[in-house]
Amino acid sequence: LDEYRRRHTDWPLHARVMTLRQVADALAAIHRHGITLRGLSPSSIMILPDGNAKLVDFHFAHVATSELTQTGDMPGIPEYMAPENFMLRAIDPRADIFSLGCLMYELLLNRKPFLDSTVPGLLQQIREAKPTRPAKVAPDIPHQLEDLMARMLRKKPASRYHSMTQVVTD
């Protein structure tokens, strides 16, 4: 995804939203099979020559019925990880919703929602700070997308969307 963005600097908003929709559809499908990706980032998404997006990295994936990945593992790339990942709590599909919210923010606004020069500072930002309102960064962003990101990026899993299917619907 990062390489595609570098080569397509004029990538229109509607095309970026459709890419995010494809990623959300893919996540909804794996969630239905009891899999939580836990490591969503631009490097886990490939844009094919026809413009379609595919999930390609399941390195940190967890299967609900498996004991192969322990709950205490801290998987993923910190900039895209949900707050609960850092607290070493049980991770469920709502962590992927948060990660997709981070990716959406970055893809639509050309900046990450949480920034710090140190990992501890970044973790604190993710756990405690609210990202800058999208409309302040890009005044022409549709309010529906702003609302969608705000709900996806809520700190408490119970306050986020409960399923990726709900994200896709909205």
Short mmCIF file of N, CA and C in Angstrom, two decimals:
data_model
loop_
_atom_site.label_atom_id
_atom_site.label_comp_id
_atom_site.label_asym_id
_atom_site.label_seq_id
_atom_site.Cartn_x
_atom_site.Cartn_y
_atom_site.Cartn_z
N LEU A 1 0.83 -1.19 0.00
CA LEU A 1 0.00 0.00 0.00
C LEU A 1 0.87 1.25 0.00
N ASP A 2 1.92 1.25 0.82
CA ASP A 2 2.80 2.43 0.85
C ASP A 2 3.42 2.69 -0.51
N GLU A 3 3.88 1.65 -1.18
CA GLU A 3 4.48 1.81 -2.51
C GLU A 3 3.45 2.36 -3.50
N TYR A 4 2.25 1.84 -3.44
CA TYR A 4 1.18 2.31 -4.33
C TYR A 4 0.93 3.81 -4.09
N ARG A 5 0.88 4.20 -2.83
CA ARG A 5 0.65 5.62 -2.50
C ARG A 5 1.78 6.51 -3.01
N ARG A 6 3.00 6.02 -2.94
CA ARG A 6 4.13 6.81 -3.45
C ARG A 6 4.05 7.02 -4.96
N ARG A 7 3.58 6.00 -5.66
CA ARG A 7 3.49 6.09 -7.12
C ARG A 7 2.24 6.81 -7.59
N HIS A 8 1.20 6.88 -6.77
CA HIS A 8 -0.08 7.48 -7.16
C HIS A 8 -0.41 8.64 -6.22
N THR A 9 0.33 9.70 -6.35
CA THR A 9 0.13 10.86 -5.46
C THR A 9 -1.19 11.57 -5.70
N ASP A 10 -1.81 11.33 -6.83
CA ASP A 10 -3.10 11.96 -7.14
C ASP A 10 -4.26 10.98 -6.94
N TRP A 11 -4.08 9.98 -6.12
CA TRP A 11 -5.08 8.96 -5.85
C TRP A 11 -6.33 9.62 -5.29
N PRO A 12 -7.45 9.57 -6.03
CA PRO A 12 -8.65 10.29 -5.59
C PRO A 12 -9.27 9.71 -4.31
N LEU A 13 -9.94 10.56 -3.57
CA LEU A 13 -10.56 10.17 -2.31
C LEU A 13 -11.48 8.97 -2.48
N HIS A 14 -12.34 8.98 -3.48
CA HIS A 14 -13.29 7.86 -3.63
C HIS A 14 -12.55 6.54 -3.86
N ALA A 15 -11.41 6.57 -4.55
CA ALA A 15 -10.65 5.35 -4.79
C ALA A 15 -10.00 4.86 -3.48
N ARG A 16 -9.53 5.79 -2.67
CA ARG A 16 -8.95 5.42 -1.37
C ARG A 16 -10.02 4.82 -0.47
N VAL A 17 -11.22 5.40 -0.49
CA VAL A 17 -12.32 4.87 0.32
C VAL A 17 -12.70 3.46 -0.16
N MET A 18 -12.71 3.26 -1.47
CA MET A 18 -13.03 1.92 -1.99
C MET A 18 -11.96 0.90 -1.60
N THR A 19 -10.71 1.31 -1.56
CA THR A 19 -9.65 0.42 -1.10
C THR A 19 -9.87 0.04 0.36
N LEU A 20 -10.19 1.03 1.18
CA LEU A 20 -10.48 0.77 2.59
C LEU A 20 -11.68 -0.15 2.74
N ARG A 21 -12.66 0.03 1.90
CA ARG A 21 -13.85 -0.84 1.93
C ARG A 21 -13.47 -2.28 1.62
N GLN A 22 -12.59 -2.48 0.63
CA GLN A 22 -12.14 -3.84 0.30
C GLN A 22 -11.38 -4.47 1.47
N VAL A 23 -10.56 -3.69 2.13
CA VAL A 23 -9.83 -4.19 3.29
C VAL A 23 -10.82 -4.54 4.41
N ALA A 24 -11.80 -3.69 4.64
CA ALA A 24 -12.82 -3.96 5.66
C ALA A 24 -13.62 -5.21 5.31
N ASP A 25 -13.96 -5.39 4.05
CA ASP A 25 -14.66 -6.62 3.62
C ASP A 25 -13.81 -7.85 3.90
N ALA A 26 -12.51 -7.77 3.59
CA ALA A 26 -11.61 -8.91 3.83
C ALA A 26 -11.50 -9.21 5.33
N LEU A 27 -11.39 -8.16 6.13
CA LEU A 27 -11.32 -8.36 7.58
C LEU A 27 -12.62 -8.95 8.11
N ALA A 28 -13.75 -8.49 7.61
CA ALA A 28 -15.04 -9.05 8.03
C ALA A 28 -15.09 -10.55 7.72
N ALA A 29 -14.57 -10.93 6.57
CA ALA A 29 -14.58 -12.34 6.17
C ALA A 29 -13.70 -13.18 7.10
N ILE A 30 -12.49 -12.70 7.42
CA ILE A 30 -11.65 -13.51 8.31
C ILE A 30 -12.19 -13.52 9.73
N HIS A 31 -12.83 -12.43 10.15
CA HIS A 31 -13.44 -12.41 11.48
C HIS A 31 -14.56 -13.45 11.58
N ARG A 32 -15.32 -13.63 10.51
CA ARG A 32 -16.39 -14.64 10.51
C ARG A 32 -15.82 -16.04 10.72
N HIS A 33 -14.55 -16.24 10.41
CA HIS A 33 -13.90 -17.54 10.58
C HIS A 33 -13.12 -17.63 11.88
N GLY A 34 -13.33 -16.66 12.77
CA GLY A 34 -12.70 -16.69 14.08
C GLY A 34 -11.25 -16.24 14.08
N ILE A 35 -10.84 -15.50 13.05
CA ILE A 35 -9.46 -15.03 12.96
C ILE A 35 -9.42 -13.52 13.20
N THR A 36 -8.50 -13.10 14.06
CA THR A 36 -8.24 -11.68 14.27
C THR A 36 -6.85 -11.41 13.70
N LEU A 37 -6.72 -10.44 12.82
CA LEU A 37 -5.45 -10.17 12.14
C LEU A 37 -4.39 -9.64 13.11
N ARG A 38 -4.75 -8.70 13.96
CA ARG A 38 -3.89 -8.13 14.99
C ARG A 38 -2.66 -7.40 14.48
N GLY A 39 -2.42 -7.37 13.20
CA GLY A 39 -1.22 -6.71 12.69
C GLY A 39 -1.47 -5.92 11.43
N LEU A 40 -2.65 -5.33 11.31
CA LEU A 40 -2.96 -4.55 10.11
C LEU A 40 -2.06 -3.33 10.02
N SER A 41 -1.46 -3.14 8.86
CA SER A 41 -0.63 -1.98 8.57
C SER A 41 -0.55 -1.86 7.05
N PRO A 42 -0.01 -0.76 6.54
CA PRO A 42 0.10 -0.65 5.08
C PRO A 42 0.88 -1.80 4.45
N SER A 43 1.85 -2.35 5.17
CA SER A 43 2.64 -3.45 4.60
C SER A 43 1.86 -4.76 4.52
N SER A 44 0.70 -4.84 5.16
CA SER A 44 -0.10 -6.06 5.08
C SER A 44 -1.17 -5.97 3.98
N ILE A 45 -1.09 -4.92 3.18
CA ILE A 45 -2.07 -4.72 2.10
C ILE A 45 -1.34 -4.56 0.77
N MET A 46 -1.75 -5.35 -0.20
CA MET A 46 -1.19 -5.25 -1.54
C MET A 46 -2.26 -4.70 -2.47
N ILE A 47 -1.86 -3.73 -3.28
CA ILE A 47 -2.76 -3.22 -4.32
C ILE A 47 -2.35 -3.90 -5.62
N LEU A 48 -3.26 -4.65 -6.18
CA LEU A 48 -2.99 -5.41 -7.40
C LEU A 48 -3.02 -4.49 -8.62
N PRO A 49 -2.49 -4.95 -9.75
CA PRO A 49 -2.49 -4.12 -10.97
C PRO A 49 -3.87 -3.61 -11.37
N ASP A 50 -4.92 -4.39 -11.04
CA ASP A 50 -6.28 -3.95 -11.40
C ASP A 50 -6.85 -2.95 -10.38
N GLY A 51 -6.06 -2.60 -9.35
CA GLY A 51 -6.50 -1.63 -8.35
C GLY A 51 -7.16 -2.22 -7.13
N ASN A 52 -7.41 -3.53 -7.14
CA ASN A 52 -8.04 -4.18 -5.99
C ASN A 52 -7.04 -4.38 -4.87
N ALA A 53 -7.54 -4.33 -3.63
CA ALA A 53 -6.70 -4.51 -2.44
C ALA A 53 -6.84 -5.93 -1.92
N LYS A 54 -5.72 -6.48 -1.46
CA LYS A 54 -5.70 -7.82 -0.86
C LYS A 54 -4.89 -7.78 0.43
N LEU A 55 -5.38 -8.52 1.44
CA LEU A 55 -4.59 -8.71 2.66
C LEU A 55 -3.54 -9.77 2.36
N VAL A 56 -2.29 -9.48 2.71
CA VAL A 56 -1.22 -10.43 2.34
C VAL A 56 -0.36 -10.86 3.52
N ASP A 57 -0.53 -10.28 4.69
CA ASP A 57 0.34 -10.62 5.81
C ASP A 57 -0.51 -11.02 7.00
N PHE A 58 -0.42 -12.29 7.36
CA PHE A 58 -1.17 -12.81 8.50
C PHE A 58 -0.22 -13.23 9.62
N HIS A 59 0.94 -12.58 9.65
CA HIS A 59 2.01 -12.95 10.59
C HIS A 59 1.53 -12.95 12.04
N PHE A 60 0.73 -11.96 12.43
CA PHE A 60 0.30 -11.85 13.82
C PHE A 60 -1.12 -12.36 14.05
N ALA A 61 -1.70 -12.99 13.03
CA ALA A 61 -3.10 -13.43 13.13
C ALA A 61 -3.28 -14.41 14.28
N HIS A 62 -4.45 -14.34 14.86
CA HIS A 62 -4.81 -15.24 15.96
C HIS A 62 -6.14 -15.91 15.62
N VAL A 63 -6.14 -17.22 15.74
CA VAL A 63 -7.36 -18.00 15.53
C VAL A 63 -7.97 -18.24 16.90
N ALA A 64 -9.23 -17.88 17.05
CA ALA A 64 -9.89 -17.94 18.36
C ALA A 64 -9.81 -19.32 19.00
N THR A 65 -9.81 -20.37 18.21
CA THR A 65 -9.79 -21.73 18.76
C THR A 65 -8.39 -22.29 18.92
N SER A 66 -7.36 -21.47 18.69
CA SER A 66 -5.98 -21.94 18.75
C SER A 66 -5.27 -21.41 19.97
N GLU A 67 -4.32 -22.18 20.47
CA GLU A 67 -3.46 -21.74 21.58
C GLU A 67 -2.07 -21.39 21.07
N LEU A 68 -1.87 -21.35 19.75
CA LEU A 68 -0.54 -21.13 19.20
C LEU A 68 -0.02 -19.72 19.45
N THR A 69 -0.89 -18.73 19.52
CA THR A 69 -0.46 -17.36 19.83
C THR A 69 -1.01 -17.02 21.20
N GLN A 70 -0.14 -16.75 22.12
CA GLN A 70 -0.57 -16.48 23.48
C GLN A 70 -1.12 -15.07 23.60
N THR A 71 -2.08 -14.88 24.50
CA THR A 71 -2.69 -13.58 24.73
C THR A 71 -1.65 -12.55 25.15
N GLY A 72 -0.62 -12.95 25.87
CA GLY A 72 0.38 -12.03 26.36
C GLY A 72 1.34 -11.51 25.30
N ASP A 73 1.31 -12.05 24.09
CA ASP A 73 2.16 -11.54 23.02
C ASP A 73 1.68 -10.15 22.62
N MET A 74 2.62 -9.25 22.28
CA MET A 74 2.25 -7.92 21.81
C MET A 74 2.56 -7.85 20.32
N PRO A 75 1.57 -8.19 19.48
CA PRO A 75 1.80 -8.27 18.05
C PRO A 75 1.56 -6.95 17.34
N GLY A 76 2.17 -6.81 16.19
CA GLY A 76 1.83 -5.70 15.31
C GLY A 76 2.83 -4.57 15.31
N ILE A 77 2.52 -3.58 14.49
CA ILE A 77 3.33 -2.38 14.36
C ILE A 77 2.68 -1.32 15.26
N PRO A 78 3.43 -0.77 16.21
CA PRO A 78 2.82 0.09 17.23
C PRO A 78 1.90 1.19 16.70
N GLU A 79 2.23 1.84 15.58
CA GLU A 79 1.42 2.96 15.08
C GLU A 79 -0.01 2.56 14.73
N TYR A 80 -0.24 1.26 14.54
CA TYR A 80 -1.56 0.79 14.11
C TYR A 80 -2.22 -0.12 15.15
N MET A 81 -1.62 -0.25 16.31
CA MET A 81 -2.14 -1.17 17.32
C MET A 81 -3.18 -0.51 18.21
N ALA A 82 -4.17 -1.30 18.58
CA ALA A 82 -5.22 -0.83 19.50
C ALA A 82 -4.66 -0.72 20.92
N PRO A 83 -5.24 0.16 21.74
CA PRO A 83 -4.75 0.32 23.11
C PRO A 83 -4.69 -0.99 23.88
N GLU A 84 -5.65 -1.87 23.67
CA GLU A 84 -5.67 -3.13 24.42
C GLU A 84 -4.48 -4.02 24.08
N ASN A 85 -3.87 -3.85 22.91
CA ASN A 85 -2.69 -4.63 22.56
C ASN A 85 -1.55 -4.33 23.54
N PHE A 86 -1.42 -3.09 23.95
CA PHE A 86 -0.33 -2.68 24.82
C PHE A 86 -0.57 -3.07 26.27
N MET A 87 -1.81 -3.31 26.61
CA MET A 87 -2.14 -3.68 27.98
C MET A 87 -2.14 -5.19 28.15
N LEU A 88 -1.77 -5.89 27.06
CA LEU A 88 -1.66 -7.34 27.04
C LEU A 88 -2.94 -8.02 27.50
N ARG A 89 -4.05 -7.46 27.05
CA ARG A 89 -5.36 -8.05 27.34
C ARG A 89 -5.77 -8.94 26.17
N ALA A 90 -6.83 -9.69 26.37
CA ALA A 90 -7.36 -10.51 25.29
C ALA A 90 -7.72 -9.61 24.11
N ILE A 91 -7.34 -10.03 22.93
CA ILE A 91 -7.57 -9.26 21.71
C ILE A 91 -8.69 -9.93 20.93
N ASP A 92 -9.61 -9.11 20.43
CA ASP A 92 -10.68 -9.64 19.59
C ASP A 92 -10.76 -8.78 18.33
N PRO A 93 -11.70 -9.05 17.43
CA PRO A 93 -11.78 -8.30 16.17
C PRO A 93 -11.88 -6.78 16.32
N ARG A 94 -12.30 -6.29 17.48
CA ARG A 94 -12.37 -4.84 17.66
C ARG A 94 -10.99 -4.19 17.61
N ALA A 95 -9.93 -4.96 17.89
CA ALA A 95 -8.57 -4.44 17.74
C ALA A 95 -8.27 -4.17 16.27
N ASP A 96 -8.76 -5.04 15.38
CA ASP A 96 -8.60 -4.82 13.94
C ASP A 96 -9.39 -3.60 13.49
N ILE A 97 -10.52 -3.35 14.12
CA ILE A 97 -11.32 -2.16 13.78
C ILE A 97 -10.52 -0.90 14.12
N PHE A 98 -9.88 -0.89 15.28
CA PHE A 98 -9.04 0.25 15.67
C PHE A 98 -7.90 0.41 14.66
N SER A 99 -7.24 -0.68 14.32
CA SER A 99 -6.12 -0.63 13.37
C SER A 99 -6.57 -0.10 12.02
N LEU A 100 -7.73 -0.54 11.55
CA LEU A 100 -8.25 -0.03 10.28
C LEU A 100 -8.58 1.45 10.40
N GLY A 101 -9.04 1.88 11.57
CA GLY A 101 -9.28 3.31 11.79
C GLY A 101 -7.99 4.12 11.67
N CYS A 102 -6.90 3.59 12.22
CA CYS A 102 -5.59 4.26 12.09
C CYS A 102 -5.16 4.32 10.63
N LEU A 103 -5.33 3.21 9.94
CA LEU A 103 -4.95 3.16 8.53
C LEU A 103 -5.82 4.10 7.70
N MET A 104 -7.12 4.14 8.01
CA MET A 104 -8.04 5.02 7.30
C MET A 104 -7.64 6.49 7.49
N TYR A 105 -7.36 6.85 8.73
CA TYR A 105 -6.93 8.21 9.05
C TYR A 105 -5.71 8.57 8.21
N GLU A 106 -4.73 7.69 8.20
CA GLU A 106 -3.50 7.95 7.45
C GLU A 106 -3.75 8.02 5.95
N LEU A 107 -4.54 7.11 5.44
CA LEU A 107 -4.78 7.05 3.99
C LEU A 107 -5.60 8.25 3.51
N LEU A 108 -6.54 8.71 4.31
CA LEU A 108 -7.39 9.82 3.88
C LEU A 108 -6.80 11.19 4.20
N LEU A 109 -5.94 11.26 5.23
CA LEU A 109 -5.43 12.56 5.68
C LEU A 109 -3.93 12.73 5.48
N ASN A 110 -3.27 11.68 5.00
CA ASN A 110 -1.82 11.71 4.76
C ASN A 110 -1.00 11.98 6.01
N ARG A 111 -1.50 11.51 7.13
CA ARG A 111 -0.74 11.57 8.39
C ARG A 111 -1.31 10.54 9.35
N LYS A 112 -0.48 10.05 10.22
CA LYS A 112 -0.92 9.06 11.19
C LYS A 112 -1.71 9.75 12.30
N PRO A 113 -2.66 9.05 12.91
CA PRO A 113 -3.45 9.69 13.96
C PRO A 113 -2.68 9.90 15.26
N PHE A 114 -1.66 9.08 15.50
CA PHE A 114 -0.88 9.17 16.73
C PHE A 114 0.60 9.23 16.36
N LEU A 115 1.29 10.24 16.90
CA LEU A 115 2.69 10.44 16.56
C LEU A 115 3.51 10.72 17.82
N ASP A 116 4.67 10.12 17.88
CA ASP A 116 5.65 10.45 18.91
C ASP A 116 6.97 9.88 18.46
N SER A 117 8.06 10.47 18.90
CA SER A 117 9.39 10.04 18.46
C SER A 117 9.89 8.82 19.23
N THR A 118 9.19 8.45 20.30
CA THR A 118 9.60 7.27 21.08
C THR A 118 8.44 6.28 21.15
N VAL A 119 8.77 5.01 21.32
CA VAL A 119 7.72 4.00 21.45
C VAL A 119 6.89 4.23 22.71
N PRO A 120 7.50 4.49 23.88
CA PRO A 120 6.67 4.76 25.06
C PRO A 120 5.74 5.96 24.87
N GLY A 121 6.24 7.01 24.22
CA GLY A 121 5.41 8.18 23.96
C GLY A 121 4.27 7.86 23.01
N LEU A 122 4.56 7.04 21.99
CA LEU A 122 3.53 6.62 21.05
C LEU A 122 2.46 5.79 21.75
N LEU A 123 2.89 4.88 22.62
CA LEU A 123 1.93 4.05 23.36
C LEU A 123 1.03 4.92 24.23
N GLN A 124 1.62 5.94 24.84
CA GLN A 124 0.81 6.84 25.66
C GLN A 124 -0.19 7.60 24.79
N GLN A 125 0.24 8.06 23.62
CA GLN A 125 -0.66 8.75 22.69
C GLN A 125 -1.84 7.84 22.33
N ILE A 126 -1.54 6.60 21.97
CA ILE A 126 -2.60 5.67 21.56
C ILE A 126 -3.55 5.39 22.71
N ARG A 127 -3.02 5.24 23.91
CA ARG A 127 -3.87 4.94 25.07
C ARG A 127 -4.69 6.13 25.53
N GLU A 128 -4.15 7.37 25.39
CA GLU A 128 -4.79 8.51 26.05
C GLU A 128 -5.22 9.66 25.14
N ALA A 129 -4.54 9.89 24.05
CA ALA A 129 -4.79 11.08 23.23
C ALA A 129 -5.85 10.84 22.16
N LYS A 130 -6.56 11.89 21.83
CA LYS A 130 -7.47 11.86 20.69
C LYS A 130 -6.73 12.41 19.49
N PRO A 131 -6.88 11.78 18.33
CA PRO A 131 -6.23 12.36 17.15
C PRO A 131 -6.89 13.68 16.77
N THR A 132 -6.16 14.49 16.05
CA THR A 132 -6.71 15.75 15.55
C THR A 132 -7.95 15.44 14.71
N ARG A 133 -9.00 16.23 14.91
CA ARG A 133 -10.22 16.03 14.13
C ARG A 133 -9.89 16.07 12.64
N PRO A 134 -10.35 15.08 11.88
CA PRO A 134 -10.05 15.05 10.45
C PRO A 134 -10.40 16.34 9.71
N ALA A 135 -11.50 16.99 10.07
CA ALA A 135 -11.90 18.22 9.38
C ALA A 135 -10.90 19.35 9.60
N LYS A 136 -10.14 19.29 10.68
CA LYS A 136 -9.09 20.30 10.90
C LYS A 136 -7.90 20.06 9.99
N VAL A 137 -7.66 18.80 9.65
CA VAL A 137 -6.55 18.44 8.77
C VAL A 137 -6.94 18.61 7.31
N ALA A 138 -8.16 18.16 6.98
CA ALA A 138 -8.67 18.23 5.60
C ALA A 138 -10.12 18.70 5.66
N PRO A 139 -10.34 20.01 5.57
CA PRO A 139 -11.70 20.57 5.72
C PRO A 139 -12.74 19.98 4.77
N ASP A 140 -12.31 19.41 3.66
CA ASP A 140 -13.28 18.87 2.70
C ASP A 140 -13.61 17.40 2.94
N ILE A 141 -13.10 16.82 4.03
CA ILE A 141 -13.40 15.41 4.31
C ILE A 141 -14.89 15.28 4.65
N PRO A 142 -15.59 14.34 4.04
CA PRO A 142 -17.01 14.16 4.37
C PRO A 142 -17.21 13.83 5.86
N HIS A 143 -18.20 14.45 6.46
CA HIS A 143 -18.42 14.25 7.90
C HIS A 143 -18.74 12.81 8.22
N GLN A 144 -19.32 12.06 7.26
CA GLN A 144 -19.61 10.64 7.51
C GLN A 144 -18.32 9.85 7.74
N LEU A 145 -17.28 10.19 6.96
CA LEU A 145 -15.99 9.51 7.13
C LEU A 145 -15.34 9.93 8.45
N GLU A 146 -15.49 11.19 8.81
CA GLU A 146 -14.97 11.67 10.09
C GLU A 146 -15.64 10.93 11.25
N ASP A 147 -16.95 10.78 11.19
CA ASP A 147 -17.68 10.07 12.24
C ASP A 147 -17.27 8.60 12.30
N LEU A 148 -17.10 7.99 11.14
CA LEU A 148 -16.69 6.58 11.05
C LEU A 148 -15.33 6.39 11.74
N MET A 149 -14.37 7.24 11.40
CA MET A 149 -13.04 7.13 12.00
C MET A 149 -13.10 7.35 13.51
N ALA A 150 -13.88 8.33 13.94
CA ALA A 150 -13.97 8.63 15.37
C ALA A 150 -14.46 7.41 16.15
N ARG A 151 -15.44 6.71 15.61
CA ARG A 151 -15.96 5.54 16.31
C ARG A 151 -14.97 4.37 16.26
N MET A 152 -14.27 4.23 15.15
CA MET A 152 -13.29 3.16 15.02
C MET A 152 -12.10 3.37 15.96
N LEU A 153 -11.78 4.62 16.26
CA LEU A 153 -10.60 4.95 17.05
C LEU A 153 -10.90 5.18 18.54
N ARG A 154 -12.06 4.77 18.99
CA ARG A 154 -12.37 4.91 20.41
C ARG A 154 -11.44 4.01 21.22
N LYS A 155 -11.04 4.49 22.37
CA LYS A 155 -10.05 3.78 23.19
C LYS A 155 -10.57 2.47 23.75
N LYS A 156 -11.81 2.47 24.20
CA LYS A 156 -12.38 1.27 24.82
C LYS A 156 -13.02 0.39 23.74
N PRO A 157 -12.63 -0.87 23.66
CA PRO A 157 -13.21 -1.76 22.64
C PRO A 157 -14.74 -1.78 22.66
N ALA A 158 -15.34 -1.73 23.85
CA ALA A 158 -16.80 -1.79 23.95
C ALA A 158 -17.46 -0.57 23.33
N SER A 159 -16.73 0.52 23.16
CA SER A 159 -17.27 1.75 22.57
C SER A 159 -17.11 1.81 21.06
N ARG A 160 -16.29 0.93 20.51
CA ARG A 160 -16.08 0.90 19.06
C ARG A 160 -17.21 0.12 18.39
N TYR A 161 -17.15 0.07 17.08
CA TYR A 161 -18.02 -0.86 16.37
C TYR A 161 -17.78 -2.24 16.95
N HIS A 162 -18.82 -3.08 16.97
CA HIS A 162 -18.67 -4.41 17.52
C HIS A 162 -18.25 -5.43 16.46
N SER A 163 -18.38 -5.05 15.19
CA SER A 163 -17.95 -5.97 14.13
C SER A 163 -17.52 -5.16 12.91
N MET A 164 -16.68 -5.78 12.11
CA MET A 164 -16.24 -5.14 10.88
C MET A 164 -17.42 -5.02 9.91
N THR A 165 -18.38 -5.90 10.02
CA THR A 165 -19.57 -5.81 9.18
C THR A 165 -20.31 -4.50 9.43
N GLN A 166 -20.36 -4.06 10.69
CA GLN A 166 -20.97 -2.75 11.01
C GLN A 166 -20.18 -1.63 10.38
N VAL A 167 -18.88 -1.72 10.38
CA VAL A 167 -18.03 -0.70 9.74
C VAL A 167 -18.35 -0.63 8.25
N VAL A 168 -18.40 -1.78 7.60
CA VAL A 168 -18.69 -1.84 6.17
C VAL A 168 -20.06 -1.24 5.89
N THR A 169 -21.04 -1.56 6.70
CA THR A 169 -22.39 -1.04 6.52
C THR A 169 -22.39 0.50 6.59
N ASP A 170 -21.73 1.04 7.60
CA ASP A 170 -21.67 2.50 7.74
C ASP A 170 -20.84 3.13 6.65
#
